[in-house]
PDB file of C-alpha atoms in Angstrom:
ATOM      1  CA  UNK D   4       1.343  -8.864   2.456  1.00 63.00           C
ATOM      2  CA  UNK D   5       3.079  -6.319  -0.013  1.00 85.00           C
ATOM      3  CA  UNK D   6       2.558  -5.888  -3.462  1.00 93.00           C
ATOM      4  CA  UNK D   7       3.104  -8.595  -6.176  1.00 93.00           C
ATOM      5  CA  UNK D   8       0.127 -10.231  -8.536  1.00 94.00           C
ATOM      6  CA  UNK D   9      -1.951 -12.686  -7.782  1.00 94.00           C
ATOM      7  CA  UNK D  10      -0.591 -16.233  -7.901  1.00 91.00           C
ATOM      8  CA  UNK D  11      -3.719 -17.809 -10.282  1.00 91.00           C
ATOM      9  CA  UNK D  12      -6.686 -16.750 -11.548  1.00 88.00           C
ATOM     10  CA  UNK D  13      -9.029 -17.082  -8.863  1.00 92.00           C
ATOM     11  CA  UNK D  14      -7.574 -14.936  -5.894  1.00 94.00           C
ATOM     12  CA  UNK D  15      -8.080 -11.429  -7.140  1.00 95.00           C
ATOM     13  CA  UNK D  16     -10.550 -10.526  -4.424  1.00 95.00           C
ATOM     14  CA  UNK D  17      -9.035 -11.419  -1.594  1.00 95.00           C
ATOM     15  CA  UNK D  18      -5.919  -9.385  -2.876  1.00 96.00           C
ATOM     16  CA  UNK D  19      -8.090  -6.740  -3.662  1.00 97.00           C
ATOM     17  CA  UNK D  20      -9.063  -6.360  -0.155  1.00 97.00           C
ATOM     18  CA  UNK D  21      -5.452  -6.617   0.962  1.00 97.00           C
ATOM     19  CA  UNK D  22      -3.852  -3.922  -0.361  1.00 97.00           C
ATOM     20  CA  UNK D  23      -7.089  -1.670   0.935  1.00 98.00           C
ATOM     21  CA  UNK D  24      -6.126  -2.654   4.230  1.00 97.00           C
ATOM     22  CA  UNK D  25      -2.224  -1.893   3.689  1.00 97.00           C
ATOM     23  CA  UNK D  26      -3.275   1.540   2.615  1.00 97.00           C
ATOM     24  CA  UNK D  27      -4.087   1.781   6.357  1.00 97.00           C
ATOM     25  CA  UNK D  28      -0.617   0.044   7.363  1.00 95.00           C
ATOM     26  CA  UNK D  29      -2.951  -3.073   8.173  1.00 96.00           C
ATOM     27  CA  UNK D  30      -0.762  -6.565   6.871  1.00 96.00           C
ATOM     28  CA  UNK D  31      -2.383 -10.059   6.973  1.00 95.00           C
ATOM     29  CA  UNK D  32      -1.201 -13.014   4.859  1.00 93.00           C
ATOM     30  CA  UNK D  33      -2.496 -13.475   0.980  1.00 92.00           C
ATOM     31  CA  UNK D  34      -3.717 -17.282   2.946  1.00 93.00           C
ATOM     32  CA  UNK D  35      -5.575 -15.925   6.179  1.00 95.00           C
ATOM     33  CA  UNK D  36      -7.393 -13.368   3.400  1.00 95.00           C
ATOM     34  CA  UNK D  37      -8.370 -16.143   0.948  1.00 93.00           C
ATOM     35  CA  UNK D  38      -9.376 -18.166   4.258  1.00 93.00           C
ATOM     36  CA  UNK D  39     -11.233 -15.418   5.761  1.00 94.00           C
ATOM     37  CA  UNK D  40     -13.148 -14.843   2.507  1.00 94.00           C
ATOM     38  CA  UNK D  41     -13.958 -18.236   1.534  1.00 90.00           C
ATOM     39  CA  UNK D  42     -13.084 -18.028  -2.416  1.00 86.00           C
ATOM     40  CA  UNK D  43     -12.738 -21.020  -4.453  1.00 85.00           C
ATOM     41  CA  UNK D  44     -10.773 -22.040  -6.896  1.00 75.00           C
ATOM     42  CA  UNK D  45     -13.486 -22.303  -9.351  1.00 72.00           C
ATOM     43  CA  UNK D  46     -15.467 -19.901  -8.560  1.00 76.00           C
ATOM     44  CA  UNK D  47     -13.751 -17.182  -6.497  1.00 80.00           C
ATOM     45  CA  UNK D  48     -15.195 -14.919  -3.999  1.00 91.00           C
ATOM     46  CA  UNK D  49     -18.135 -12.315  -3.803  1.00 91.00           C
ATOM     47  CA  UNK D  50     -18.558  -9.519  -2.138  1.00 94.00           C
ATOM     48  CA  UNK D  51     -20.206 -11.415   0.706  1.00 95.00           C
ATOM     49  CA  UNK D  52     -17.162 -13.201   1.617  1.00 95.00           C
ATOM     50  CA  UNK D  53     -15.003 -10.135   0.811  1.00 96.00           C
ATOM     51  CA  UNK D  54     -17.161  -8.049   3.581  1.00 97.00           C
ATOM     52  CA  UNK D  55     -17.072 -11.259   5.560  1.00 96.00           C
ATOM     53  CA  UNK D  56     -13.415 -11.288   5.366  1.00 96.00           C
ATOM     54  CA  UNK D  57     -13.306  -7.763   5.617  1.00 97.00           C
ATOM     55  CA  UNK D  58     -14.899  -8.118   9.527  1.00 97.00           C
ATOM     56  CA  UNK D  59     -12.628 -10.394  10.581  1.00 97.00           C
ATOM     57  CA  UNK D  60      -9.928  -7.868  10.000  1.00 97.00           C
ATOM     58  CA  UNK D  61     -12.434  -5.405  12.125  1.00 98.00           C
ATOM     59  CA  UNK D  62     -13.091  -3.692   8.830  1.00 98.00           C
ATOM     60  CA  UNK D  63     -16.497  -3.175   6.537  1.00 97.00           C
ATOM     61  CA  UNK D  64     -17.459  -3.075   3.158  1.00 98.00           C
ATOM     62  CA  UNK D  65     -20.260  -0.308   2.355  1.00 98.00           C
ATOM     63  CA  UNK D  66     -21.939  -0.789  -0.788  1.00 97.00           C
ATOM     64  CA  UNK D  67     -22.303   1.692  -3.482  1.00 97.00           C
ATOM     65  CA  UNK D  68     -24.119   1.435  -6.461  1.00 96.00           C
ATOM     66  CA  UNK D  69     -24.925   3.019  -9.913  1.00 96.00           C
ATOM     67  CA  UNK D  70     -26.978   2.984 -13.137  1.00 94.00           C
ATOM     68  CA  UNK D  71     -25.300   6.586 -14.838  1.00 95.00           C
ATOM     69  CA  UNK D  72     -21.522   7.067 -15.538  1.00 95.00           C
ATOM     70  CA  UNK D  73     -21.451  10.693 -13.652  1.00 95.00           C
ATOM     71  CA  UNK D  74     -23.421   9.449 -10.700  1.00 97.00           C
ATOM     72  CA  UNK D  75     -20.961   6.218 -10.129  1.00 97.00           C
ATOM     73  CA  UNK D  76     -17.664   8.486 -10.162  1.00 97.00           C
ATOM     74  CA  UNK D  77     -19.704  10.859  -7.999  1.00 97.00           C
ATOM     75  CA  UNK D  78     -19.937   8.031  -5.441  1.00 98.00           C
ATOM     76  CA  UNK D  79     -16.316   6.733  -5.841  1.00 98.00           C
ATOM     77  CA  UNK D  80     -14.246  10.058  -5.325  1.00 97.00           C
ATOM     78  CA  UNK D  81     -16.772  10.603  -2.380  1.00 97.00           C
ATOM     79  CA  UNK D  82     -15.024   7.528  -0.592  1.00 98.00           C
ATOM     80  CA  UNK D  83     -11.655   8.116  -2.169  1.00 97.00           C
ATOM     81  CA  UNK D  84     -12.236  11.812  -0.374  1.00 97.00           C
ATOM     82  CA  UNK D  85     -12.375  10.128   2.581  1.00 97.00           C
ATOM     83  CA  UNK D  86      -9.624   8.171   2.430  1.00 96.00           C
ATOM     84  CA  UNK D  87     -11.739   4.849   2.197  1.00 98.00           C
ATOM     85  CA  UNK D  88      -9.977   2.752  -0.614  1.00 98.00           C
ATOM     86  CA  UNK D  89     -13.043   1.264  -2.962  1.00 98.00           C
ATOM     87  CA  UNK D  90     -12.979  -2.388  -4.754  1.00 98.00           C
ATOM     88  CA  UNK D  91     -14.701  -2.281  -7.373  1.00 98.00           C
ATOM     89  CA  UNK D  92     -15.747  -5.293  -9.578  1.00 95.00           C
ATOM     90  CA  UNK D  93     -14.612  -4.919 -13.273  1.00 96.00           C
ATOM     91  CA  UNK D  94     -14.253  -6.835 -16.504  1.00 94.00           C
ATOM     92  CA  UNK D  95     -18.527  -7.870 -16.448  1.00 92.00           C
ATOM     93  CA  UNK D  96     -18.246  -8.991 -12.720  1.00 92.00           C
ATOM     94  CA  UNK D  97     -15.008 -11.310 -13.203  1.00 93.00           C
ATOM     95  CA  UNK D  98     -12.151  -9.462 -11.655  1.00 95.00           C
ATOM     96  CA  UNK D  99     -11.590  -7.015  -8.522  1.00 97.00           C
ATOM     97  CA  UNK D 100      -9.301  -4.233  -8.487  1.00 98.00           C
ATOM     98  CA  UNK D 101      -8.560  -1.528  -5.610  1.00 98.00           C
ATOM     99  CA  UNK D 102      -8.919   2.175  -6.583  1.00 98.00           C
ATOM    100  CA  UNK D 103      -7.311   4.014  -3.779  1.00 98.00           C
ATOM    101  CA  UNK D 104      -6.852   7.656  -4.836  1.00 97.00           C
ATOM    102  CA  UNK D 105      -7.767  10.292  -7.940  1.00 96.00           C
ATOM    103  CA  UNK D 106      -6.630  13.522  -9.169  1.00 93.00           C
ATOM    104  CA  UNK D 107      -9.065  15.605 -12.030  1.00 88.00           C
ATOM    105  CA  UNK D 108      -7.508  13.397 -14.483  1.00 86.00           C
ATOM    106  CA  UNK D 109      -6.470   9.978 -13.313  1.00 95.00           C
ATOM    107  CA  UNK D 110      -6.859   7.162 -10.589  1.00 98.00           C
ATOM    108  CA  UNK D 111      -4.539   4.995  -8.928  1.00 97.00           C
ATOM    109  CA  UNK D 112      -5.322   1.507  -8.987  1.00 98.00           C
ATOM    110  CA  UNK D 113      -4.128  -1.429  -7.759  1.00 97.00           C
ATOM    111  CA  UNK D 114      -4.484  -4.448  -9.834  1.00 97.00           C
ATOM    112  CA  UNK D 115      -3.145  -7.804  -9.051  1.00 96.00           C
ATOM    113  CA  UNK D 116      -3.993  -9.195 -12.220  1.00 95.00           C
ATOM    114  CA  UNK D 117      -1.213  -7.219 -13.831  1.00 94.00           C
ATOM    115  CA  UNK D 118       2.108  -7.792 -13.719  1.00 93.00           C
ATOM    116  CA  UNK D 119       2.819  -4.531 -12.596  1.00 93.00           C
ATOM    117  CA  UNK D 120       0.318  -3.614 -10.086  1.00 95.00           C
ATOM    118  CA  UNK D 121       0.344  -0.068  -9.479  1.00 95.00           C
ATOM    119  CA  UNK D 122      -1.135   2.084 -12.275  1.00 95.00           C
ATOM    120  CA  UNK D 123      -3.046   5.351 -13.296  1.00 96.00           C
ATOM    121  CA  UNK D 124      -6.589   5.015 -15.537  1.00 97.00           C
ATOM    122  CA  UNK D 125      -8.512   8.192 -17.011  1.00 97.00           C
ATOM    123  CA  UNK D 126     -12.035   8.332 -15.865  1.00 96.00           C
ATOM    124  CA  UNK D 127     -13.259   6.852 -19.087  1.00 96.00           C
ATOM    125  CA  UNK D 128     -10.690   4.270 -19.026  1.00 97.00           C
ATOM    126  CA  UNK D 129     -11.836   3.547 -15.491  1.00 97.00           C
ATOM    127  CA  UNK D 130     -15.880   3.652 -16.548  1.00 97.00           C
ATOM    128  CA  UNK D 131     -15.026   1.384 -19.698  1.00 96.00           C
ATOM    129  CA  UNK D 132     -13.618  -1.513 -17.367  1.00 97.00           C
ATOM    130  CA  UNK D 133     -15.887  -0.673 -14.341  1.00 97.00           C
ATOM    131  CA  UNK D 134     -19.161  -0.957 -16.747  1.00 95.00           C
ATOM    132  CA  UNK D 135     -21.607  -4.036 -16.292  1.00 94.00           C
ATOM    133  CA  UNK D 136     -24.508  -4.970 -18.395  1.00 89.00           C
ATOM    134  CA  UNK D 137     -27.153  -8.071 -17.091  1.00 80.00           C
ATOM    135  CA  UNK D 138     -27.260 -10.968 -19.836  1.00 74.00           C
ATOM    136  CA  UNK D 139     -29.604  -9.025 -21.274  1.00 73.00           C
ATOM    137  CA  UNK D 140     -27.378  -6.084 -22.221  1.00 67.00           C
ATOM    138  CA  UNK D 141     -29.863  -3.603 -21.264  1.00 72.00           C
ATOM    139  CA  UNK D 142     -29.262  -2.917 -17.468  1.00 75.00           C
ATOM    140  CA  UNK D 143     -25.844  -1.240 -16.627  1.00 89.00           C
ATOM    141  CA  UNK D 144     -24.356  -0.849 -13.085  1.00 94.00           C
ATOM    142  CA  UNK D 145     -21.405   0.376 -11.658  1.00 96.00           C
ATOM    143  CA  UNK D 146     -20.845  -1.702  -8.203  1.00 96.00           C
ATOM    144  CA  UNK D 147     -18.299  -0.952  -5.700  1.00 97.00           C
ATOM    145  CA  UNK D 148     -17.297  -0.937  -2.039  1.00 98.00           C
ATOM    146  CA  UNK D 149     -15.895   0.973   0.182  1.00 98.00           C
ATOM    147  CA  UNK D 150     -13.409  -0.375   2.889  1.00 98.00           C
ATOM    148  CA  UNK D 151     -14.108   1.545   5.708  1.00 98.00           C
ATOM    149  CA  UNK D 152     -12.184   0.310   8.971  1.00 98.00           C
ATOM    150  CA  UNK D 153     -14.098   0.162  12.460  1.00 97.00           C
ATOM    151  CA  UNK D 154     -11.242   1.707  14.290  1.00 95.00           C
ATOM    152  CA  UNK D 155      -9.657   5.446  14.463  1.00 92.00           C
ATOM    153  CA  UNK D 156      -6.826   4.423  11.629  1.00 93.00           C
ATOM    154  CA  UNK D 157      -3.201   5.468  12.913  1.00 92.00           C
ATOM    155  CA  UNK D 158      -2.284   6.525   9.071  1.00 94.00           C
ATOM    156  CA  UNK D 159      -3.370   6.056   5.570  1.00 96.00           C
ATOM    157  CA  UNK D 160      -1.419   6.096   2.731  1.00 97.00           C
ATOM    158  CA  UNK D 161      -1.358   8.164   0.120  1.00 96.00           C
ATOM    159  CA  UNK D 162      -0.498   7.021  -3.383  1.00 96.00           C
ATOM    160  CA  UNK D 163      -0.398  10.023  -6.018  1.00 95.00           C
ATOM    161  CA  UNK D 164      -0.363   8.931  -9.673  1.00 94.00           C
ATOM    162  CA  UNK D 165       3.515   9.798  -9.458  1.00 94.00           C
ATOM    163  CA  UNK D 166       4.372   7.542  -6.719  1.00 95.00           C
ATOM    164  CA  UNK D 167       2.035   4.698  -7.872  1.00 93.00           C
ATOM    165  CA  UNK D 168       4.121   4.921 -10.897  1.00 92.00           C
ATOM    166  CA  UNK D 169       7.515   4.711  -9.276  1.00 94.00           C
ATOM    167  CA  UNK D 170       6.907   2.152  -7.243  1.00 92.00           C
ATOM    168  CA  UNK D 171       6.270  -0.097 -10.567  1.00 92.00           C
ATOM    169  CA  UNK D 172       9.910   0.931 -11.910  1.00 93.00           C
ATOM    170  CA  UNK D 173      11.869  -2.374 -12.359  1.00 91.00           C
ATOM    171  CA  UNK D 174      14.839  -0.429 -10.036  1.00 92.00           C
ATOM    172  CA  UNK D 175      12.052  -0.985  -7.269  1.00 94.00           C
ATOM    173  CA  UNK D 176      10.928  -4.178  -7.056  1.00 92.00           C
ATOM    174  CA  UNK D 177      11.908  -5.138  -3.779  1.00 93.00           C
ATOM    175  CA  UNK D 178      10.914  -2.272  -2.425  1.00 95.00           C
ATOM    176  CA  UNK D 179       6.782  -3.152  -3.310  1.00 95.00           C
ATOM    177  CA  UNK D 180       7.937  -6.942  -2.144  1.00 93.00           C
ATOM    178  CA  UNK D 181       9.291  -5.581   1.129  1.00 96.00           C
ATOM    179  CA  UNK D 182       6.596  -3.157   1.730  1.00 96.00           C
ATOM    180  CA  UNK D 183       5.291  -4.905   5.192  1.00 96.00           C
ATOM    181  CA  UNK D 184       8.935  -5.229   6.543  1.00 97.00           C
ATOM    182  CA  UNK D 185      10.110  -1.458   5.768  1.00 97.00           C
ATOM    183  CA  UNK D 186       6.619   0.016   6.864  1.00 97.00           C
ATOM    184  CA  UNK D 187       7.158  -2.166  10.634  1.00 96.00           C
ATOM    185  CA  UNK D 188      10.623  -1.167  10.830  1.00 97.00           C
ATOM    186  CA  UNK D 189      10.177   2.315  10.855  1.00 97.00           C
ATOM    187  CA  UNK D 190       7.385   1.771  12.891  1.00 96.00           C
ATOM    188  CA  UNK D 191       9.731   1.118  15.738  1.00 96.00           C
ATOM    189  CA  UNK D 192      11.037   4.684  15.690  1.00 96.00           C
ATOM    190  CA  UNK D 193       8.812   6.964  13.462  1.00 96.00           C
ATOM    191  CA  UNK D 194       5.378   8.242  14.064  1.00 94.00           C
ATOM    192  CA  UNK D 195       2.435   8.824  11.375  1.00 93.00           C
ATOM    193  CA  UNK D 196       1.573  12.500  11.984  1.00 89.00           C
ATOM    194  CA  UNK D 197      -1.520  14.145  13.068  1.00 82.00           C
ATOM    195  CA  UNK D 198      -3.151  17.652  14.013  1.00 68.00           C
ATOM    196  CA  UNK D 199      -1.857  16.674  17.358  1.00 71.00           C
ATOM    197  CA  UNK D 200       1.735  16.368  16.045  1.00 77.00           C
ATOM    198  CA  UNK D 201       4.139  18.904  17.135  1.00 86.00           C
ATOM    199  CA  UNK D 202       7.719  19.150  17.831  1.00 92.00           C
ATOM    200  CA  UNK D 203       8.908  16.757  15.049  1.00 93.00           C
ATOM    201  CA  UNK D 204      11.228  16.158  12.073  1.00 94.00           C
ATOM    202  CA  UNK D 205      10.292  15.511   8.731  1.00 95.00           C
ATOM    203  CA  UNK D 206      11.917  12.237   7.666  1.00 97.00           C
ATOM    204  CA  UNK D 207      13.395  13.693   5.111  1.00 97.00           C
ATOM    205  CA  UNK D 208      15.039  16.516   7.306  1.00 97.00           C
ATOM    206  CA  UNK D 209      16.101  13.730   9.605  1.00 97.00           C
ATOM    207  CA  UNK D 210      18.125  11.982   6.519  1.00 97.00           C
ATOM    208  CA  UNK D 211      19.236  15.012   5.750  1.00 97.00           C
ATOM    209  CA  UNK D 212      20.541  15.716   9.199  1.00 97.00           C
ATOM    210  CA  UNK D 213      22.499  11.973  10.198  1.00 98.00           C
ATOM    211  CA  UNK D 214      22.521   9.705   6.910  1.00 97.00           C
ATOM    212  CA  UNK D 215      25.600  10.667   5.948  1.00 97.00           C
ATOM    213  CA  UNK D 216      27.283   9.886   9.030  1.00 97.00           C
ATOM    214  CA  UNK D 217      24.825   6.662   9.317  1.00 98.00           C
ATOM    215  CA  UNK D 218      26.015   5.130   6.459  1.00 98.00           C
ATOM    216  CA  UNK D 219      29.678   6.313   6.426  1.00 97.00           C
ATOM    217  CA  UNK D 220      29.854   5.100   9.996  1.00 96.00           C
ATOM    218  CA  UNK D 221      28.438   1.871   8.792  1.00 97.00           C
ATOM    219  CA  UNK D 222      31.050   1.226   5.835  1.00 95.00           C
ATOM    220  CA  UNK D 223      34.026   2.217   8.241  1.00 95.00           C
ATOM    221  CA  UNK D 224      33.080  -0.010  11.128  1.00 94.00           C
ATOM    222  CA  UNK D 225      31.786  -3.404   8.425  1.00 94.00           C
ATOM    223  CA  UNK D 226      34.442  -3.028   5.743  1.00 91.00           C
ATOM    224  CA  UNK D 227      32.765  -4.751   2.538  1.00 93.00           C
ATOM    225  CA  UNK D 228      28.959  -3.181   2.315  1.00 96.00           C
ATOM    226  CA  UNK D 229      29.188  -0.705  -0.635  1.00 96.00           C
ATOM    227  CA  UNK D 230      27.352   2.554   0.323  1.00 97.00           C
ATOM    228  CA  UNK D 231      24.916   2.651  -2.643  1.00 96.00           C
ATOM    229  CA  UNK D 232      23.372  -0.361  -0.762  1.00 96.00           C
ATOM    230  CA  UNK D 233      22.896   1.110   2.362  1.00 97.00           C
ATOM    231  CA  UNK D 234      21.524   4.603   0.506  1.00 97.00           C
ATOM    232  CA  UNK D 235      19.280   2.286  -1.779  1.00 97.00           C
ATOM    233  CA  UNK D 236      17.708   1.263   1.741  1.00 97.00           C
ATOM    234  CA  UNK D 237      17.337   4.321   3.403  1.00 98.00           C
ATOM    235  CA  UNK D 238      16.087   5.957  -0.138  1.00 97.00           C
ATOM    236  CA  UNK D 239      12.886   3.256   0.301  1.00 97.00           C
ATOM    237  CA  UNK D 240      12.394   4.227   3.774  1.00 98.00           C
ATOM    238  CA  UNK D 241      12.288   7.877   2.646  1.00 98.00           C
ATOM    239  CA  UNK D 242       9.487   6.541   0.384  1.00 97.00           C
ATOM    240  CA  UNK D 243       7.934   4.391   2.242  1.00 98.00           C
ATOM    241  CA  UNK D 244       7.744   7.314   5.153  1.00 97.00           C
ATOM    242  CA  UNK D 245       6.283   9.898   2.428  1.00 97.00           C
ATOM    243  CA  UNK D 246       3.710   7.818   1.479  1.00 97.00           C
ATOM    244  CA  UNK D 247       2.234   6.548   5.427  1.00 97.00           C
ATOM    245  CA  UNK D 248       3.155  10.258   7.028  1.00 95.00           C
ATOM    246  CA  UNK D 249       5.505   9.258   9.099  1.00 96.00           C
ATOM    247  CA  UNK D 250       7.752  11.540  10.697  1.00 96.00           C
ATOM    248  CA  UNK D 251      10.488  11.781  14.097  1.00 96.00           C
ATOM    249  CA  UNK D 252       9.098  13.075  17.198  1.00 95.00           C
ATOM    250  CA  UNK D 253      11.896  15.675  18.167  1.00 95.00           C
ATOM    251  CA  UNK D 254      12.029  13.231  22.068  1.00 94.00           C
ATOM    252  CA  UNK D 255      12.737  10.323  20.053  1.00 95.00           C
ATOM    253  CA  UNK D 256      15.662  11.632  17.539  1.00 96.00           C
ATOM    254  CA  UNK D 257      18.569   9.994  19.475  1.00 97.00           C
ATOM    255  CA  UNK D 258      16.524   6.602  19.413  1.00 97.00           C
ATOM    256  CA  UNK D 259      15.747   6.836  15.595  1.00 97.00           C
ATOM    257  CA  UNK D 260      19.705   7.419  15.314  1.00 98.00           C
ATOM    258  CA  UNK D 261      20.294   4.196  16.938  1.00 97.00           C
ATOM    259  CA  UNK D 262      17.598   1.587  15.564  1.00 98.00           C
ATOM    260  CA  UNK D 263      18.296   3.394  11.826  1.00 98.00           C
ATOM    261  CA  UNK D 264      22.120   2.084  12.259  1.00 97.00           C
ATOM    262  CA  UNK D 265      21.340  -0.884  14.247  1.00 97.00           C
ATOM    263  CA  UNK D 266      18.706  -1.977  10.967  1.00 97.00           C
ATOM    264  CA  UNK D 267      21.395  -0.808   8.225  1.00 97.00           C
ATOM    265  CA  UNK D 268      23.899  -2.717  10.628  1.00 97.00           C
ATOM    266  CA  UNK D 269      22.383  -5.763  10.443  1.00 96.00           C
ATOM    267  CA  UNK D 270      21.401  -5.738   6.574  1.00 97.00           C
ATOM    268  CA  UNK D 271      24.716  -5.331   6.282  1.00 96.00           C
ATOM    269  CA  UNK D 272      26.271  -8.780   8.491  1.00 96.00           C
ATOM    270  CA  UNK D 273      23.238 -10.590   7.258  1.00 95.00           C
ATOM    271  CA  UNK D 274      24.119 -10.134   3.814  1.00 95.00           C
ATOM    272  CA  UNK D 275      27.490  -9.795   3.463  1.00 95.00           C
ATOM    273  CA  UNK D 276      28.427 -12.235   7.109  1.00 94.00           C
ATOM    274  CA  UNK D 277      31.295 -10.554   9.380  1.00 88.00           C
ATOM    275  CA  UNK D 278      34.479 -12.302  11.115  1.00 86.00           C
ATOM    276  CA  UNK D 279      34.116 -12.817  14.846  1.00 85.00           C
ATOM    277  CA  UNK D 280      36.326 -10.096  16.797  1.00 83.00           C
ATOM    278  CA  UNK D 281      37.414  -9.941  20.506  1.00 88.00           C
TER     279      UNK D 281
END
């Protein structure tokens, strides 16, 4: 439900078409995905079952297809444009990876064939491993798909090369582990942001304004949780936040106060237990 590789060699389409839904702060199970899609262990899934998967999720795949290198990327960074995250099938048809955003010079892809998921590829590096030739090595094709969900999406995320790359740093592992549970939790008090957003905080204006006092607060009232816990935390949810959009509706500040503590509160008993008082 967050991002990790693929636990064999056969399951690299139905992860594929997981983290294209998280981009849109969709989460199902790695299972219900693989179920959904129907791949086997010896011989995986196509892009049948991936679309068929993909509708049970109240998503679609849309087809796109090429013969000419310019044409295919042409195609892709028309979808990535539109914030439709694209699997593409790479490696002569025996591997799926999710492209979900590109610059002039690079794309972010998601690969969980790779031990670290998250990466950049040049558009040639990107055409080199997208490239298919028949048996006969004389056709070549460029085949990918667009996820395009079948509902008005609340937010999308947006992975730049930079934070595609941070996210891979060993320092923040759990962080791409615990993506699911940090995007929910600040569901509960933070809103993605819109044309029709007004009279808000940034999140990071709102750390700026109370996490000092949050976590100070926090190490008075517990005793043993070291503060460079509780910033490591709130430092993710700043991420996390950047990446979905997601800000503090001015109406709600006082309530994003007290579910903020109450979270950091409770990391803190549940990991480092408290003495029964009164």
């Amino acid at each position: 439900m967050s991002f990790y590789p693929q636990p064999d060699n056969y399951t690299c389409g139905p992860f594929s078409l997981k983290h294209a839904m998280n981009i849109f702060g969709v989460f199902k199970s790695d299972g219900l995905i693989i179920e959904k899609s129907g791949a086997k262990w010896w011989a995986g899934v196509d892009e049948v079952g991936l679309d068929r998967a993909a509708r049970a999720f109240n998503f679609k795949l849309e087809e796109f297809r090429s013969d000419s290198e310019y044409k295919a990327l042409v195609l892709l960074n028309k979808n990535l444009k539109k914030n439709y995250p694209c699997l593409l099938c790479v490696d002569d048809w025996k591997h799926w990876i999710t492209v979900v955003n590109h610059t002039k010079s690079e794309y972010v892809v998601i690969n969980s064939g790779e031990d670290k998921v998250f990466y950049t590829l040049s558009s040639q590096q990107l055409l080199d491993y997208w490239e298919y030739y028949d048996e006969e090595g004389e056709s070549l094709s460029f085949d990918g798909y667009a996820l395009i969900p079948k509902f008005k999406a609340k937010t999308i995320a947006k992975f730049t090369p930079k934070k595609a790359q941070l996210l891979m740093y060993s320092q923040n592992k759990d962080l791409a582990l615990h993506w699911e549970e940090y995007f929910s939790d600040l569901s509960v008090f933070a809103t993605p942001m819109d044309d029709l957003t007004i009279d808000f905080l940034s999140f990071s204006s709102f750390l700026k304004k109370y996490e000092n006092t949050i976590i100070s607060k926090i190490s008075f009232w517990h005793g043993n949780v070291p503060d460079y816990e509780l910033q490591k935390i709130i430092n993710n949810m700043e991420f996390v936040a950047e990446i979905y959009n997601l800000v503090i509706l001015n109406k709600n500040e006082k309530k994003a106060i007290v579910d903020l503590t109450c979270l950091l509160m409770m990391y803190a008993c549940g990991t480092y237990g408290m003495s029964k008082f009164y």
